[in-house]
Tab-separated table of C-alpha atoms in Angstrom:
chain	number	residue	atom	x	y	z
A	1	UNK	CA	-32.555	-34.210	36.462
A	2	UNK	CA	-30.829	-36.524	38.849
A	3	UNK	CA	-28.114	-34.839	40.465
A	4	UNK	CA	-25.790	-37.675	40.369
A	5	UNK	CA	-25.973	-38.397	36.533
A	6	UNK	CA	-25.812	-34.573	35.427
A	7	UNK	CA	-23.764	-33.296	32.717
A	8	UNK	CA	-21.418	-30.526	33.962
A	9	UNK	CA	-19.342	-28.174	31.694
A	10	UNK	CA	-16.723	-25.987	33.190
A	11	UNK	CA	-15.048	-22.572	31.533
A	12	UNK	CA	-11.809	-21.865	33.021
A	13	UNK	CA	-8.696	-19.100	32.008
A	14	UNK	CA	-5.140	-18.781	33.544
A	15	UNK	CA	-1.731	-16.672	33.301
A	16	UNK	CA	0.028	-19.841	32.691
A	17	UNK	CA	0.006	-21.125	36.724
A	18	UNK	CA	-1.816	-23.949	38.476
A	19	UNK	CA	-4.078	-21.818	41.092
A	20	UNK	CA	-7.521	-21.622	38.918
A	21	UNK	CA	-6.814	-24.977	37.449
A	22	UNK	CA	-6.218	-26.489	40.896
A	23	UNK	CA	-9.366	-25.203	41.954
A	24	UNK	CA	-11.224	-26.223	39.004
A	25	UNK	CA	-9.424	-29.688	39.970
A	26	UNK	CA	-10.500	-29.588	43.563
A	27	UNK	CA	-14.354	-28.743	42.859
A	28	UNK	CA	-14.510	-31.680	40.127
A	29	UNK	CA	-13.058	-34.212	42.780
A	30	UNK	CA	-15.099	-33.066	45.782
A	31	UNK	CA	-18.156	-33.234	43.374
A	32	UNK	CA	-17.547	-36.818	41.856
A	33	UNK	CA	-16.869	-38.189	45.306
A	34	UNK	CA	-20.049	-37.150	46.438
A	35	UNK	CA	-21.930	-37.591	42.680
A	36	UNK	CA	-19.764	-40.556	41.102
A	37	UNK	CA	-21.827	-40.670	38.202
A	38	UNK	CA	-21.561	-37.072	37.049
A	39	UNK	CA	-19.982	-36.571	33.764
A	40	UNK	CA	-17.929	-33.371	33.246
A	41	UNK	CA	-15.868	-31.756	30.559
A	42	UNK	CA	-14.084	-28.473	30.729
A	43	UNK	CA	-13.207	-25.460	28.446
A	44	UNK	CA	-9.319	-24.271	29.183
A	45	UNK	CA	-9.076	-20.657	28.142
A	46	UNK	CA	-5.649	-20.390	28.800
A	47	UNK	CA	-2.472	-21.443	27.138
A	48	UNK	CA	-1.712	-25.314	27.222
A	49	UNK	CA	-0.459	-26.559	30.518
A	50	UNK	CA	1.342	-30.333	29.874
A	51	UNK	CA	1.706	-31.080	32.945
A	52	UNK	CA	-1.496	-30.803	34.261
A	53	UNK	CA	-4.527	-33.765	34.695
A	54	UNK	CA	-7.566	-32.631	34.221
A	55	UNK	CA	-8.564	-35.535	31.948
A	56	UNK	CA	-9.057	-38.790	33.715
A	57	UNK	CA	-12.242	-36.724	34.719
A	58	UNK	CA	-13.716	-35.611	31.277
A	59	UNK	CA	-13.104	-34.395	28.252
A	60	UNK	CA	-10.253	-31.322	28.084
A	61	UNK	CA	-11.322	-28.506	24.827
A	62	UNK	CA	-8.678	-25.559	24.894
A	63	UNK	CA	-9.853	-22.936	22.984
A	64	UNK	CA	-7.408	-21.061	20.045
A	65	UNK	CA	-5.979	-17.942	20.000
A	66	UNK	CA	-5.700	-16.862	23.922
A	67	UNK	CA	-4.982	-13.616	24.885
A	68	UNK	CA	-3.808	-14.744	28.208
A	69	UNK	CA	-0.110	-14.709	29.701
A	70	UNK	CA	2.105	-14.705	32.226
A	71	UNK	CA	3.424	-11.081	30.755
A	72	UNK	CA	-0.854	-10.264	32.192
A	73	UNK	CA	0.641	-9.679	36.033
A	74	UNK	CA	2.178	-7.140	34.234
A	75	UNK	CA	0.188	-5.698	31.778
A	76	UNK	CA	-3.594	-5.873	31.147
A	77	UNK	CA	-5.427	-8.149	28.913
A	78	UNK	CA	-6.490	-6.978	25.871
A	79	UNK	CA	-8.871	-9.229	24.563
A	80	UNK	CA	-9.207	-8.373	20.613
A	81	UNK	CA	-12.982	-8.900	19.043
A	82	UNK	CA	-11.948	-10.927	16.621
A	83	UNK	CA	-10.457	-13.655	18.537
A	84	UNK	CA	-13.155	-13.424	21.161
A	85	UNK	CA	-16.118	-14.053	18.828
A	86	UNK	CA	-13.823	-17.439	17.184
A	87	UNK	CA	-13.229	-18.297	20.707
A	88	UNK	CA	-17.393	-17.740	21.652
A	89	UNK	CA	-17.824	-20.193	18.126
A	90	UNK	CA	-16.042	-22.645	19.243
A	91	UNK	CA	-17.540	-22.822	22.749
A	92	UNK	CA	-20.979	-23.153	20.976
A	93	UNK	CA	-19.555	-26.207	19.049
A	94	UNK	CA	-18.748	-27.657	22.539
A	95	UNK	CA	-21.697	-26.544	23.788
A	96	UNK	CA	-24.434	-28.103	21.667
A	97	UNK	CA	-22.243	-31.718	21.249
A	98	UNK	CA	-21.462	-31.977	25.051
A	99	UNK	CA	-25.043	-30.741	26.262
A	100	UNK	CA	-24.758	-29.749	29.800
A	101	UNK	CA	-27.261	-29.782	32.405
A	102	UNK	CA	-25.140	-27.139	34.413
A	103	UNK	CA	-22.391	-24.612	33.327
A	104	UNK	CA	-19.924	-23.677	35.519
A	105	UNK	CA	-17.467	-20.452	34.788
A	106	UNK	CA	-14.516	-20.169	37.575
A	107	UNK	CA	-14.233	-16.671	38.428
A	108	UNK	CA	-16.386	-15.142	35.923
A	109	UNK	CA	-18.328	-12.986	36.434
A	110	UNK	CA	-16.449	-11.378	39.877
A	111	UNK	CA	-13.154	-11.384	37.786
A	112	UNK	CA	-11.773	-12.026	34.107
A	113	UNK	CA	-13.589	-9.087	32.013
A	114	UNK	CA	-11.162	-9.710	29.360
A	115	UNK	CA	-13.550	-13.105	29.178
A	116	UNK	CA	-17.071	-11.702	28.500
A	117	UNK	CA	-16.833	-11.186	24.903
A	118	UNK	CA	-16.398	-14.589	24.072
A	119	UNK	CA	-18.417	-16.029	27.112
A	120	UNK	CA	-21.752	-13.919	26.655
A	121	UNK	CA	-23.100	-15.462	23.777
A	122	UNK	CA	-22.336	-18.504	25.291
A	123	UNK	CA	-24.174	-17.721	28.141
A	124	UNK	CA	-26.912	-16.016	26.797
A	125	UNK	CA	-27.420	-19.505	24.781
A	126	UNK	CA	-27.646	-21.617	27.824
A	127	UNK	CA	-29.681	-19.142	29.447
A	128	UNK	CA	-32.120	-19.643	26.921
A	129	UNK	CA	-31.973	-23.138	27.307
A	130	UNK	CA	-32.825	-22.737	30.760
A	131	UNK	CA	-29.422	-24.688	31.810
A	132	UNK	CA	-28.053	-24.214	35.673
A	133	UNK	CA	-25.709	-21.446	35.371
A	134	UNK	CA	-23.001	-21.310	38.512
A	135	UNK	CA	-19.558	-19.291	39.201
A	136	UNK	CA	-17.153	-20.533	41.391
A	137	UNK	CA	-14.022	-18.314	42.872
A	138	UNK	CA	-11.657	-18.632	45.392
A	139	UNK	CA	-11.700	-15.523	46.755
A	140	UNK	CA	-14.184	-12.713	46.934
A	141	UNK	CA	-12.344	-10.185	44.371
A	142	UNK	CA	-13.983	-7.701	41.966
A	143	UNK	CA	-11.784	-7.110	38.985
A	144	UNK	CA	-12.061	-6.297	35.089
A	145	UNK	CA	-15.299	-4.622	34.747
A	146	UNK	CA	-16.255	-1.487	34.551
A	147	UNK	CA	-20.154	-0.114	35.044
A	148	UNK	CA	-23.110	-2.154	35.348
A	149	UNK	CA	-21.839	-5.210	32.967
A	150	UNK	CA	-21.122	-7.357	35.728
A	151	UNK	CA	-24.879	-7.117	37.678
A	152	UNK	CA	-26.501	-7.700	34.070
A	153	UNK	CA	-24.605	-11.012	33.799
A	154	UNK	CA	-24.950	-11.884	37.452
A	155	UNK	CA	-28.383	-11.848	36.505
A	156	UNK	CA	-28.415	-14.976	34.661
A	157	UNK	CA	-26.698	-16.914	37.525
A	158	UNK	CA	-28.206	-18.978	39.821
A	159	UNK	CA	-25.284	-18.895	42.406
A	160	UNK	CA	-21.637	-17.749	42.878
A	161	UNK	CA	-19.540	-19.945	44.924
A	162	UNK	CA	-16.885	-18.613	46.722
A	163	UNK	CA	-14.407	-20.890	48.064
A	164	UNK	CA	-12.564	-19.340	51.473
A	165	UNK	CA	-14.928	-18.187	54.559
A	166	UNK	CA	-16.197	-14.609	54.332
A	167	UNK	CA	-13.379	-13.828	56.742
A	168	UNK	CA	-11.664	-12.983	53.267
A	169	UNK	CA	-13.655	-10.631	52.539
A	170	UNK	CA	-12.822	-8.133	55.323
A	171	UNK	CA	-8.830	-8.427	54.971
A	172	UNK	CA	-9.711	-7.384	51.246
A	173	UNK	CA	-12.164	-4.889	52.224
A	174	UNK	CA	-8.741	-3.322	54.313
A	175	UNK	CA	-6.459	-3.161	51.625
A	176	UNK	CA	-8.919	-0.709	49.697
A	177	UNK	CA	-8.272	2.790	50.234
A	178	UNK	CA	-10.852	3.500	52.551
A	179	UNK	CA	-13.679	5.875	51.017
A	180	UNK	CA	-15.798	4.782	47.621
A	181	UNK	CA	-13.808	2.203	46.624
A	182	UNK	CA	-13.919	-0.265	49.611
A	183	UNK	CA	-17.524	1.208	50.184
A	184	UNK	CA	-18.284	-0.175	46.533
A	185	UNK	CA	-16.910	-3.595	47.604
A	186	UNK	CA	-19.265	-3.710	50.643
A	187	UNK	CA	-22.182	-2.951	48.911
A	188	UNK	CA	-21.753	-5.464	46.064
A	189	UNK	CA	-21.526	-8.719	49.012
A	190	UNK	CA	-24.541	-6.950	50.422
A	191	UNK	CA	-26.467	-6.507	47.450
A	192	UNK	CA	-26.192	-9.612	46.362
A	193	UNK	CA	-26.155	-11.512	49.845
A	194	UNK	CA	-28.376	-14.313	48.176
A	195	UNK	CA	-26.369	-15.251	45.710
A	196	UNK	CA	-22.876	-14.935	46.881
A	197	UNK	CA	-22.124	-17.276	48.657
A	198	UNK	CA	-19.170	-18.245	51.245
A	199	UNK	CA	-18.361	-21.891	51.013
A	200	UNK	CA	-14.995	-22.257	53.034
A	201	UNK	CA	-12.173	-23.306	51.588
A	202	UNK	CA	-11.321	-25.960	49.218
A	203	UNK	CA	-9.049	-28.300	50.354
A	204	UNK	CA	-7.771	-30.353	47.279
A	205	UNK	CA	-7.408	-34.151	47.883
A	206	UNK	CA	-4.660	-34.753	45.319
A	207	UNK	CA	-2.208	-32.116	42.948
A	208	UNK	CA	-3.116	-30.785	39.666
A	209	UNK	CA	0.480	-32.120	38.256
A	210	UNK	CA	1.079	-35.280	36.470
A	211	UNK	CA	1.586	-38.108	38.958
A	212	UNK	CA	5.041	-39.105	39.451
A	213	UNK	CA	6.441	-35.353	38.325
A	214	UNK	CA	9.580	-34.053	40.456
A	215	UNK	CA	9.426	-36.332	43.472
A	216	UNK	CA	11.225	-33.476	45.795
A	217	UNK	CA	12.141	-34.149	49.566
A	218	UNK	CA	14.358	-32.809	51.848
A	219	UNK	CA	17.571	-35.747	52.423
A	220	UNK	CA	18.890	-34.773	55.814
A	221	UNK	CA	17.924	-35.165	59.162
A	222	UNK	CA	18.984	-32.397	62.116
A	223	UNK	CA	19.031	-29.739	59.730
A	224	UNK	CA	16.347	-26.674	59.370
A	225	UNK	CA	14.517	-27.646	56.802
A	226	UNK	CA	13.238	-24.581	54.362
A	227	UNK	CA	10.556	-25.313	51.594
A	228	UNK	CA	10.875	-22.563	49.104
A	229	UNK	CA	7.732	-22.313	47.308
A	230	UNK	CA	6.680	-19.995	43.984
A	231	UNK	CA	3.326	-21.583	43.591
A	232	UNK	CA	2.540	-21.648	39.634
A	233	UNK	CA	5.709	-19.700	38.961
A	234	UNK	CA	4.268	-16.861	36.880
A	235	UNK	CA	5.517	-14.073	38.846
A	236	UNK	CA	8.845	-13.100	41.265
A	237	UNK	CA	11.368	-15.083	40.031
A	238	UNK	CA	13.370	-13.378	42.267
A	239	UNK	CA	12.223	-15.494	45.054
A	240	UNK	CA	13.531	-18.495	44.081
A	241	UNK	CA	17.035	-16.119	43.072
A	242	UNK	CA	17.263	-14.402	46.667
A	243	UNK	CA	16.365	-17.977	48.232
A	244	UNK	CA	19.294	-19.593	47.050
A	245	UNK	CA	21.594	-16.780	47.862
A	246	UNK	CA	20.086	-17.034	51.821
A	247	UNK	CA	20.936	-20.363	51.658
A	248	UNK	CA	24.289	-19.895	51.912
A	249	UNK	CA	24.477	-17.317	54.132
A	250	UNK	CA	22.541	-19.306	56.569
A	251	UNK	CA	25.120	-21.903	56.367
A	252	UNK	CA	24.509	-26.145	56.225
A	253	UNK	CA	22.456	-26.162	59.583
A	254	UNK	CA	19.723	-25.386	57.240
A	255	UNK	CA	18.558	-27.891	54.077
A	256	UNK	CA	16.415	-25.975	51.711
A	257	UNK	CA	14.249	-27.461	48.725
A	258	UNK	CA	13.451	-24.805	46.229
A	259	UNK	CA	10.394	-25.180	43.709
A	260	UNK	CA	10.419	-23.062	40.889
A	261	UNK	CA	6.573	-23.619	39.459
A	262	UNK	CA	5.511	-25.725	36.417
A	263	UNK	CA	5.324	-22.361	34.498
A	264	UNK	CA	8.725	-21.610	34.543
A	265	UNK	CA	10.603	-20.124	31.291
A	266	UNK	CA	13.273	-22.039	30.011
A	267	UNK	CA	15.084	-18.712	30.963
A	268	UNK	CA	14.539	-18.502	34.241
A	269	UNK	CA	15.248	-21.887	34.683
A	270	UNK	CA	18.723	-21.324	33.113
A	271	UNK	CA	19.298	-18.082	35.826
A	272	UNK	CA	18.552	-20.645	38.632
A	273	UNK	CA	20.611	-23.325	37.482
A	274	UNK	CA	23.522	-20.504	37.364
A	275	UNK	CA	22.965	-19.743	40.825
A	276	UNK	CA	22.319	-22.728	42.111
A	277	UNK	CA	26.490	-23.854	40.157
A	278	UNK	CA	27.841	-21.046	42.108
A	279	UNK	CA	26.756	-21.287	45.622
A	280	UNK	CA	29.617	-22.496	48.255
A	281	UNK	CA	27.092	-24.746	50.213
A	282	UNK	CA	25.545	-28.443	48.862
A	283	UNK	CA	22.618	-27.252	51.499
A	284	UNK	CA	19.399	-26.651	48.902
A	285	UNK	CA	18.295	-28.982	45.966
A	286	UNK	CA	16.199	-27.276	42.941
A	287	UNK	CA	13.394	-28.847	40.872
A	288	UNK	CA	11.213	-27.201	38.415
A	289	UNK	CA	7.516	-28.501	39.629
A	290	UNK	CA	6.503	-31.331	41.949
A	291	UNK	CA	3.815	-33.807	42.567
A	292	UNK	CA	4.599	-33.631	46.735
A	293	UNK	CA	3.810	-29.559	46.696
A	294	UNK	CA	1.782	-30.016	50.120
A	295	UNK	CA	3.863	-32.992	51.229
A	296	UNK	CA	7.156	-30.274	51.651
A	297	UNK	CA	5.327	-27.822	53.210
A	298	UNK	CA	4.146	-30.855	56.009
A	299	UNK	CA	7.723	-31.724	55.757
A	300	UNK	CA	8.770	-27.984	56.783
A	301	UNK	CA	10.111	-25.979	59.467
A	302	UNK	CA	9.537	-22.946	57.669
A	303	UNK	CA	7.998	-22.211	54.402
A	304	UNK	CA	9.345	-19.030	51.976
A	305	UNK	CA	6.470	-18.472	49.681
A	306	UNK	CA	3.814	-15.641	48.292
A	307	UNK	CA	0.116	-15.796	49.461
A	308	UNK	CA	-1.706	-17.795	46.489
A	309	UNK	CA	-4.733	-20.118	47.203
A	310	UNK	CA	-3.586	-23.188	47.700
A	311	UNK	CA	-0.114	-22.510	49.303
A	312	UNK	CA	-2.061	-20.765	51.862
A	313	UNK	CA	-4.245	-23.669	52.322
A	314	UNK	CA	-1.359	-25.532	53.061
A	315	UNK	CA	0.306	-23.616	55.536
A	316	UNK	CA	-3.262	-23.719	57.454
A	317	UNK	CA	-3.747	-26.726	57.145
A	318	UNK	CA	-0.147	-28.555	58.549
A	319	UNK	CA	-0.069	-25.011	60.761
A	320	UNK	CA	3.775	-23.903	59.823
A	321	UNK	CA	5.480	-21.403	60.132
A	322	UNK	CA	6.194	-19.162	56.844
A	323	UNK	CA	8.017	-16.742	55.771
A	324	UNK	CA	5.442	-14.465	53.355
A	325	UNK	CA	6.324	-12.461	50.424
A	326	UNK	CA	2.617	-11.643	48.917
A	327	UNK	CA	2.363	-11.192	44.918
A	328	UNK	CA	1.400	-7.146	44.795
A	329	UNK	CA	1.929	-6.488	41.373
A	330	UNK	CA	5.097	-5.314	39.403
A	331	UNK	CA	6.104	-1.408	40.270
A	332	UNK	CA	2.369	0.114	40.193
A	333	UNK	CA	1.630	-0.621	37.337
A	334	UNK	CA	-1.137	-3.307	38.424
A	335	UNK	CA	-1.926	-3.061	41.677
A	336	UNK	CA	-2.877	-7.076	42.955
A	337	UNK	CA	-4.870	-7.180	46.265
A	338	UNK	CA	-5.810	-10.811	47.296
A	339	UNK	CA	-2.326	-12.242	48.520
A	340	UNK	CA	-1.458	-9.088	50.675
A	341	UNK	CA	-5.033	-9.431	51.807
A	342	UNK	CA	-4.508	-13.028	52.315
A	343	UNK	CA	-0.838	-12.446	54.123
A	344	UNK	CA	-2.481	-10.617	56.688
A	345	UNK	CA	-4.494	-12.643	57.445
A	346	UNK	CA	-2.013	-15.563	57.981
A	347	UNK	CA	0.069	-13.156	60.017
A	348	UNK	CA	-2.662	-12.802	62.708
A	349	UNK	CA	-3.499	-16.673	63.046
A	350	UNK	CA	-0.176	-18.431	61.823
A	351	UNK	CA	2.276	-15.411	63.528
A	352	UNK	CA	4.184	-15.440	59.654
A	353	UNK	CA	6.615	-13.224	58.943
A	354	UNK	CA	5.936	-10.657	56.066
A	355	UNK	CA	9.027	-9.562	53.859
A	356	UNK	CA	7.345	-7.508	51.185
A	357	UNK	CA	9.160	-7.849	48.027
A	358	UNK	CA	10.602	-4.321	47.829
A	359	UNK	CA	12.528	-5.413	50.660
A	360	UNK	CA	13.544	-8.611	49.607
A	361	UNK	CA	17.497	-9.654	49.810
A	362	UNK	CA	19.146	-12.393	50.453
A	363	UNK	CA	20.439	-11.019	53.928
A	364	UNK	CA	16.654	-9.706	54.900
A	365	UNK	CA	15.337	-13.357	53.938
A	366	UNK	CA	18.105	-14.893	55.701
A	367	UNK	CA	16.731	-12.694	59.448
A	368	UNK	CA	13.364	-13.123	58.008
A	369	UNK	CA	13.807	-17.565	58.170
A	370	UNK	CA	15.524	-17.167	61.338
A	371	UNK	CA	12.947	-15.494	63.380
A	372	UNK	CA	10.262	-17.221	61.986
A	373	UNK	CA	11.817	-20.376	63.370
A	374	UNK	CA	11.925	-18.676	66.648
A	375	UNK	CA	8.621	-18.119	66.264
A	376	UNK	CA	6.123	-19.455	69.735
A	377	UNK	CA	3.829	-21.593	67.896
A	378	UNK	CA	1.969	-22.452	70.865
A	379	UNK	CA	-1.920	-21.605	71.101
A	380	UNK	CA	-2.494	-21.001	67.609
A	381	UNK	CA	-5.956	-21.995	65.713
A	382	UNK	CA	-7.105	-22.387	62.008
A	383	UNK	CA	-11.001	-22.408	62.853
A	384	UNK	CA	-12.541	-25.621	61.236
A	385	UNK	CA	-15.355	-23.444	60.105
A	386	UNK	CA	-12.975	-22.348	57.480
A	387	UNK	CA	-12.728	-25.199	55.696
A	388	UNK	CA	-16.339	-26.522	53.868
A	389	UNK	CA	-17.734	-28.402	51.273
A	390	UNK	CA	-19.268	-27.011	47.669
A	391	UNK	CA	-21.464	-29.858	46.957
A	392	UNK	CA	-23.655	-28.621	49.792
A	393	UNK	CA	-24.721	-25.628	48.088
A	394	UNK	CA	-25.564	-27.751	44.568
A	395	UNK	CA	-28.607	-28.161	43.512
């Protein structure tokens, strides 16, 4: 099959933000700039998200019934049979009209166990049908299964992309209490050395959001200016809350643009609204989502953010200076390992600050901006090897 006229179907699930659907974005463009004939469609998993474009490139199916949320940072998904095997149907149906030559699941298998119900049939099908089955991730994480489930379906992949430099893997490796758990992570990578592979990260060329959406910049000239970014918005709300309180205290040397995340309730929006009425400063502007995400952080002095994917990219790649508050979870009840994995490792080659989010107020933010604009940026180095291409590891 000629590579640059193949059929290409891609599976993908969410909590209701952007990150796996901005990946999912990024692979399709890199792919159909180097393959312009390729047809895709994809398979959302996940609740609708409006304000995402995903369809200029293919055809868009979201399944019924998911059993994903943003209430999953939280709480576990619990995946119910009988909604998995009418979601499994209906990716048949899509299956058999679209045809593809090559199937492509993003995280599955490393992550999303809640997903194998309804994917394995599917799966199993193309399997059959001796179609190209990849995975790509964008970061080497082993969630959501539990004995020997994930090597069986590894088994039918050809290749698992995953999209950051293997770098990753050792600031993950350090946040696992050392013994059998992070000696269990080591041995998967090595086991399957031929398969996993490390691509470098994927840069996207263009956002996820509608064109045109919440055309945020920062107004004033001679002030600080302070990007405050949630990334999706699924999670810490209290960011964005805390962020607007600093403002003030930091008084109207600084400018700050605050942006919530498309997935922001209606609720939450209301709270930061509130806020954003009371504060005795006109020194920060608030918009809900934005089509110049990586064009702030450029625009920066300092960056407030978590650790996802493609914020992280962002600070790397414009080299700014960042305050960090990494996603860990919600009070032990889920413990979430990539972004203070990830904020590490941006601490030792972008000298960020780290203000984990059990110490988070407004006057601890407010230091936390201050030095990191004192920070020396002088001598520091993203490594170019970092960065690489997918499309050289198709086949």
């Amino acid at each position: 099959m000629d590579q640059h006229r193949k059929t290409i179907g891609l599976y993908y699930s969410h909590y209701e933000c952007y990150g796996h659907t901005s990946r999912v974005a990024a692979f399709t463009g890199m792919y159909k700039k180097k393959f312009p004939y390729g047809n895709f469609f994809f398979i959302q998993a996940g609740r609708p998200q409006p304000t995402a474009v995903l369809d200029h490139w293919g055809a868009v199916y979201t399944l019924s019934r998911p059993s994903s949320s943003r209430v999953n940072f939280k709480y576990q998904v619990v995946a119910d049979p009988f909604s998995a095997d009418i979601r499994s149907r209906e990716c048949l149906r899509i299956i058999d009209r679209e045809a593809p030559d090559t199937f492509i699941t993003e995280y599955f298998p490393l992550g999303r166990g809640e997903c194998r119900d309804e994917l394995l049939p599917v799966l199993t099908a193309l399997f059959r049908q001796k179609v190209s089955l990849l995975s790509i991730a964008g970061y080497p994480l082993l969630t959501g299964f539990k004995g020997r489930w994930r090597d069986l379906i590894l088994k039918m992949y050809q290749r698992v992309l995953i999209l950051c430099p293997e770098i990753e893997m050792d600031y993950i490796a350090g946040c696992y209490p050392a013994g059998s758990a992070r000696r269990s992570y080591r041995e998967f990578f090595k086991k399957n050395k031929d398969k996993v592979v490390f691509t470098g990260y994927l840069v996207p060329e263009a956002p996820v959001i509608v064109p045109g959406r919440g055309r945020a910049g920062f107004a004033t000239r001679g002030r600080v200016r302070v990007a405050v970014m949630r990334g999706g918005g699924a999670y810490y709300p209290q960011i964005i809350a805390t962020a607007i309180k600093a403002s003030d205290l930091l008084g109207d040397g600084y400018e700050f643009v605050l942006v919530t995340g498309p997935s922001t309730s209606d609720s939450e929006w209301r709270m930061f609204q509130g806020l954003m009425n009371r504060k005795k400063l006109c020194n920060a502007s608030l918009v809900r989502w934005t089509d110049r995400y990586d064009h702030l952080i450029a625009e920066s002095d300092v960056c407030i953010c978590p650790t996802p994917y493609h914020t992280s990219l962002s600070l790397m790649k414009h080299l700014k200076r960042a305050v960090l508050i990494p996603f860990e979870g919600y009070g032990g009840v889920m413990d979430f390992l990539e972004q203070p994995a990830r904020a590490r490792l941006l601490t030792d080659h972008l000298r960020s600050e780290i203000l984990p989010f059990k110490k988070l107020t407004a006057s601890s933010l407010a230091g936390a901006v201050v030095r990191a604009v004192r920070k020396d940026m002088s001598g520091i180095n993203v490594p170019a090897s970092w960065f690489g291409s997918v499309t050289d590891y198709l086949s």
